[in-house]
PDB file of C-alpha atoms in Angstrom:
ATOM      1  CA  MET B 300    -116.367  57.953  50.118  1.00  0.00           C
ATOM      2  CA  MET B 301    -112.784  59.228  49.990  1.00  0.00           C
ATOM      3  CA  GLU B 302    -112.591  59.483  53.767  1.00  0.00           C
ATOM      4  CA  LEU B 303    -113.547  55.805  53.960  1.00  0.00           C
ATOM      5  CA  LEU B 304    -110.557  54.899  51.791  1.00  0.00           C
ATOM      6  CA  LEU B 305    -108.241  56.981  53.963  1.00  0.00           C
ATOM      7  CA  ASP B 306    -109.449  55.436  57.226  1.00  0.00           C
ATOM      8  CA  PRO B 307    -106.701  53.184  58.680  1.00  0.00           C
ATOM      9  CA  HIS B 308    -109.352  50.991  60.361  1.00  0.00           C
ATOM     10  CA  VAL B 309    -110.766  50.098  56.938  1.00  0.00           C
ATOM     11  CA  TRP B 310    -107.304  49.165  55.678  1.00  0.00           C
ATOM     12  CA  LEU B 311    -106.652  47.089  58.802  1.00  0.00           C
ATOM     13  CA  ALA B 312    -109.957  45.259  58.346  1.00  0.00           C
ATOM     14  CA  PHE B 313    -109.117  44.667  54.674  1.00  0.00           C
ATOM     15  CA  ALA B 314    -105.652  43.325  55.558  1.00  0.00           C
ATOM     16  CA  THR B 315    -107.159  41.035  58.207  1.00  0.00           C
ATOM     17  CA  LEU B 316    -109.756  39.701  55.783  1.00  0.00           C
ATOM     18  CA  THR B 317    -107.073  39.138  53.137  1.00  0.00           C
ATOM     19  CA  ALA B 318    -104.876  37.235  55.604  1.00  0.00           C
ATOM     20  CA  LEU B 319    -107.825  35.080  56.674  1.00  0.00           C
ATOM     21  CA  GLU B 320    -108.671  34.271  53.057  1.00  0.00           C
ATOM     22  CA  VAL B 321    -105.076  33.230  52.357  1.00  0.00           C
ATOM     23  CA  VAL B 322    -104.950  30.990  55.435  1.00  0.00           C
ATOM     24  CA  LEU B 323    -108.340  29.451  54.680  1.00  0.00           C
ATOM     25  CA  GLY B 324    -107.355  28.959  51.050  1.00  0.00           C
ATOM     26  CA  ILE B 325    -104.242  27.041  52.068  1.00  0.00           C
ATOM     27  CA  ASP B 326    -106.366  25.013  54.482  1.00  0.00           C
ATOM     28  CA  ASN B 327    -108.745  24.150  51.620  1.00  0.00           C
ATOM     29  CA  ILE B 328    -105.884  23.014  49.398  1.00  0.00           C
ATOM     30  CA  ILE B 329    -104.518  20.739  52.129  1.00  0.00           C
ATOM     31  CA  PHE B 330    -107.947  19.303  52.906  1.00  0.00           C
ATOM     32  CA  ILE B 331    -108.796  18.702  49.235  1.00  0.00           C
ATOM     33  CA  THR B 332    -105.422  17.017  48.698  1.00  0.00           C
ATOM     34  CA  ILE B 333    -105.973  14.686  51.665  1.00  0.00           C
ATOM     35  CA  LEU B 334    -109.415  13.683  50.391  1.00  0.00           C
ATOM     36  CA  ALA B 335    -108.323  13.353  46.752  1.00  0.00           C
ATOM     37  CA  ASN B 336    -105.432  11.078  47.750  1.00  0.00           C
ATOM     38  CA  ARG B 337    -108.012   8.516  48.896  1.00  0.00           C
ATOM     39  CA  LEU B 338    -109.148   8.098  45.284  1.00  0.00           C
ATOM     40  CA  PRO B 339    -107.522   5.991  42.577  1.00  0.00           C
ATOM     41  CA  GLU B 340    -104.622   7.743  40.839  1.00  0.00           C
ATOM     42  CA  ALA B 341    -106.606   8.382  37.636  1.00  0.00           C
ATOM     43  CA  GLN B 342    -109.331  10.396  39.435  1.00  0.00           C
ATOM     44  CA  ARG B 343    -107.155  12.508  41.733  1.00  0.00           C
ATOM     45  CA  ASP B 344    -106.461  15.443  39.391  1.00  0.00           C
ATOM     46  CA  GLN B 345    -110.116  15.726  38.396  1.00  0.00           C
ATOM     47  CA  ALA B 346    -111.202  15.630  42.055  1.00  0.00           C
ATOM     48  CA  ARG B 347    -108.672  18.324  42.978  1.00  0.00           C
ATOM     49  CA  ARG B 348    -109.820  20.639  40.175  1.00  0.00           C
ATOM     50  CA  PHE B 349    -113.493  20.129  40.887  1.00  0.00           C
ATOM     51  CA  GLY B 350    -112.870  20.487  44.619  1.00  0.00           C
ATOM     52  CA  LEU B 351    -111.040  23.787  44.121  1.00  0.00           C
ATOM     53  CA  LEU B 352    -113.861  25.131  41.933  1.00  0.00           C
ATOM     54  CA  LEU B 353    -116.418  24.021  44.504  1.00  0.00           C
ATOM     55  CA  ALA B 354    -114.366  25.575  47.303  1.00  0.00           C
ATOM     56  CA  MET B 355    -114.109  28.866  45.404  1.00  0.00           C
ATOM     57  CA  ALA B 356    -117.843  28.985  44.692  1.00  0.00           C
ATOM     58  CA  THR B 357    -118.632  28.144  48.300  1.00  0.00           C
ATOM     59  CA  ARG B 358    -116.232  30.807  49.573  1.00  0.00           C
ATOM     60  CA  ILE B 359    -117.846  33.455  47.359  1.00  0.00           C
ATOM     61  CA  LEU B 360    -121.323  32.510  48.596  1.00  0.00           C
ATOM     62  CA  LEU B 361    -120.139  32.569  52.199  1.00  0.00           C
ATOM     63  CA  LEU B 362    -118.577  36.000  51.762  1.00  0.00           C
ATOM     64  CA  LEU B 363    -121.822  37.276  50.262  1.00  0.00           C
ATOM     65  CA  SER B 364    -123.771  35.917  53.224  1.00  0.00           C
ATOM     66  CA  LEU B 365    -121.327  37.421  55.732  1.00  0.00           C
ATOM     67  CA  ALA B 366    -123.236  40.716  55.865  1.00  0.00           C
ATOM     68  CA  TRP B 367    -126.406  38.845  56.808  1.00  0.00           C
ATOM     69  CA  VAL B 368    -124.684  36.841  59.548  1.00  0.00           C
ATOM     70  CA  MET B 369    -123.048  39.935  61.013  1.00  0.00           C
ATOM     71  CA  ARG B 370    -126.488  41.539  61.394  1.00  0.00           C
ATOM     72  CA  LEU B 371    -127.697  38.717  63.650  1.00  0.00           C
ATOM     73  CA  THR B 372    -126.891  40.713  66.774  1.00  0.00           C
ATOM     74  CA  GLU B 373    -130.338  40.659  68.353  1.00  0.00           C
ATOM     75  CA  PRO B 374    -130.063  38.709  71.638  1.00  0.00           C
ATOM     76  CA  LEU B 375    -131.885  35.371  71.558  1.00  0.00           C
ATOM     77  CA  PHE B 376    -131.281  34.409  75.201  1.00  0.00           C
ATOM     78  CA  SER B 377    -128.870  35.043  78.047  1.00  0.00           C
ATOM     79  CA  ILE B 378    -126.369  32.814  79.785  1.00  0.00           C
ATOM     80  CA  MET B 379    -125.016  34.126  83.084  1.00  0.00           C
ATOM     81  CA  GLU B 380    -125.912  37.715  82.167  1.00  0.00           C
ATOM     82  CA  HIS B 381    -124.295  37.402  78.709  1.00  0.00           C
ATOM     83  CA  ALA B 382    -126.653  37.960  75.793  1.00  0.00           C
ATOM     84  CA  VAL B 383    -126.278  35.305  73.094  1.00  0.00           C
ATOM     85  CA  SER B 384    -127.156  36.266  69.525  1.00  0.00           C
ATOM     86  CA  GLY B 385    -127.580  34.263  66.341  1.00  0.00           C
ATOM     87  CA  ARG B 386    -124.131  35.406  65.222  1.00  0.00           C
ATOM     88  CA  ASP B 387    -122.593  34.028  68.427  1.00  0.00           C
ATOM     89  CA  LEU B 388    -124.287  30.653  67.915  1.00  0.00           C
ATOM     90  CA  ILE B 389    -123.174  30.398  64.269  1.00  0.00           C
ATOM     91  CA  LEU B 390    -119.574  31.217  65.182  1.00  0.00           C
ATOM     92  CA  PHE B 391    -119.535  28.831  68.154  1.00  0.00           C
ATOM     93  CA  PHE B 392    -121.041  25.802  66.405  1.00  0.00           C
ATOM     94  CA  GLY B 393    -119.089  26.478  63.207  1.00  0.00           C
ATOM     95  CA  GLY B 394    -115.865  26.502  65.202  1.00  0.00           C
ATOM     96  CA  LEU B 395    -116.773  23.266  66.990  1.00  0.00           C
ATOM     97  CA  PHE B 396    -117.574  21.612  63.678  1.00  0.00           C
ATOM     98  CA  LEU B 397    -114.254  22.662  62.130  1.00  0.00           C
ATOM     99  CA  ILE B 398    -112.286  21.434  65.138  1.00  0.00           C
ATOM    100  CA  ALA B 399    -114.089  18.068  65.151  1.00  0.00           C
ATOM    101  CA  LYS B 400    -113.756  17.481  61.406  1.00  0.00           C
ATOM    102  CA  SER B 401    -110.094  18.527  61.320  1.00  0.00           C
ATOM    103  CA  THR B 402    -109.312  16.216  64.230  1.00  0.00           C
ATOM    104  CA  MET B 403    -111.019  13.293  62.483  1.00  0.00           C
ATOM    105  CA  GLU B 404    -109.158  13.948  59.209  1.00  0.00           C
ATOM    106  CA  ILE B 405    -105.780  14.261  60.919  1.00  0.00           C
ATOM    107  CA  HIS B 406    -106.448  11.091  62.909  1.00  0.00           C
ATOM    108  CA  SER B 407    -107.474   9.258  59.749  1.00  0.00           C
ATOM    109  CA  SER B 408    -104.382  10.373  57.831  1.00  0.00           C
ATOM    110  CA  LEU B 409    -102.010   9.467  60.688  1.00  0.00           C
ATOM    111  CA  GLU B 410    -103.579   6.207  61.813  1.00  0.00           C
ATOM    112  CA  GLY B 411    -104.660   4.843  58.443  1.00  0.00           C
ATOM    113  CA  PRO B 412    -108.061   3.470  57.528  1.00  0.00           C
ATOM    114  CA  GLU B 413    -110.384   2.189  60.227  1.00  0.00           C
ATOM    115  CA  GLU B 414    -110.766  -1.535  60.828  1.00  0.00           C
ATOM    116  CA  HIS B 415    -114.300  -1.902  59.469  1.00  0.00           C
ATOM    117  CA  THR B 416    -113.365  -0.176  56.196  1.00  0.00           C
ATOM    118  CA  VAL B 417    -110.588  -2.685  55.550  1.00  0.00           C
ATOM    119  CA  GLU B 418    -112.751  -5.688  56.416  1.00  0.00           C
ATOM    120  CA  THR B 419    -115.639  -4.733  54.131  1.00  0.00           C
ATOM    121  CA  GLY B 420    -113.328  -3.768  51.273  1.00  0.00           C
ATOM    122  CA  LYS B 421    -115.131  -0.457  50.852  1.00  0.00           C
ATOM    123  CA  LYS B 422    -113.637   1.826  48.221  1.00  0.00           C
ATOM    124  CA  VAL B 423    -113.792   5.582  48.295  1.00  0.00           C
ATOM    125  CA  SER B 424    -115.873   6.952  45.434  1.00  0.00           C
ATOM    126  CA  PHE B 425    -115.245  10.117  43.442  1.00  0.00           C
ATOM    127  CA  MET B 426    -118.666  11.540  44.326  1.00  0.00           C
ATOM    128  CA  GLY B 427    -118.149  10.663  47.984  1.00  0.00           C
ATOM    129  CA  VAL B 428    -114.984  12.755  48.056  1.00  0.00           C
ATOM    130  CA  ILE B 429    -116.638  15.642  46.179  1.00  0.00           C
ATOM    131  CA  VAL B 430    -119.610  15.608  48.570  1.00  0.00           C
ATOM    132  CA  GLN B 431    -117.229  15.717  51.538  1.00  0.00           C
ATOM    133  CA  ILE B 432    -115.401  18.687  50.023  1.00  0.00           C
ATOM    134  CA  GLY B 433    -118.685  20.456  49.359  1.00  0.00           C
ATOM    135  CA  ILE B 434    -120.019  19.889  52.844  1.00  0.00           C
ATOM    136  CA  LEU B 435    -116.853  21.029  54.585  1.00  0.00           C
ATOM    137  CA  ASP B 436    -116.217  24.054  52.441  1.00  0.00           C
TER     138      ASP B 436
END
């Protein structure tokens, strides 16, 4: 056990994981703020608090499931002599999803609401924002 604590690779992995958690935490705060700003002023603080709690709970569950995902190394199929595992698929599609959703949110915040939203007079609901936070965290 003591040799594990003295291993520089373990400390490097710990530092990397800590840095990733800080970056992802800042990303969550920015995303929650963008979504909460769509709500009426009176509901924004409550949405931010609930969103942060939901983000924290989701992050803890994801960290607990990380060991399971990292064990998905059994090849499922091959593409051009490269074995593709379940872990590879989860990382690939998760990355694509994050890129797509981030692009849509940035576009929405820079360009304003879409035409059909303005015409129908649709309002953003508190639960709609919370569901979006939950799905994306």
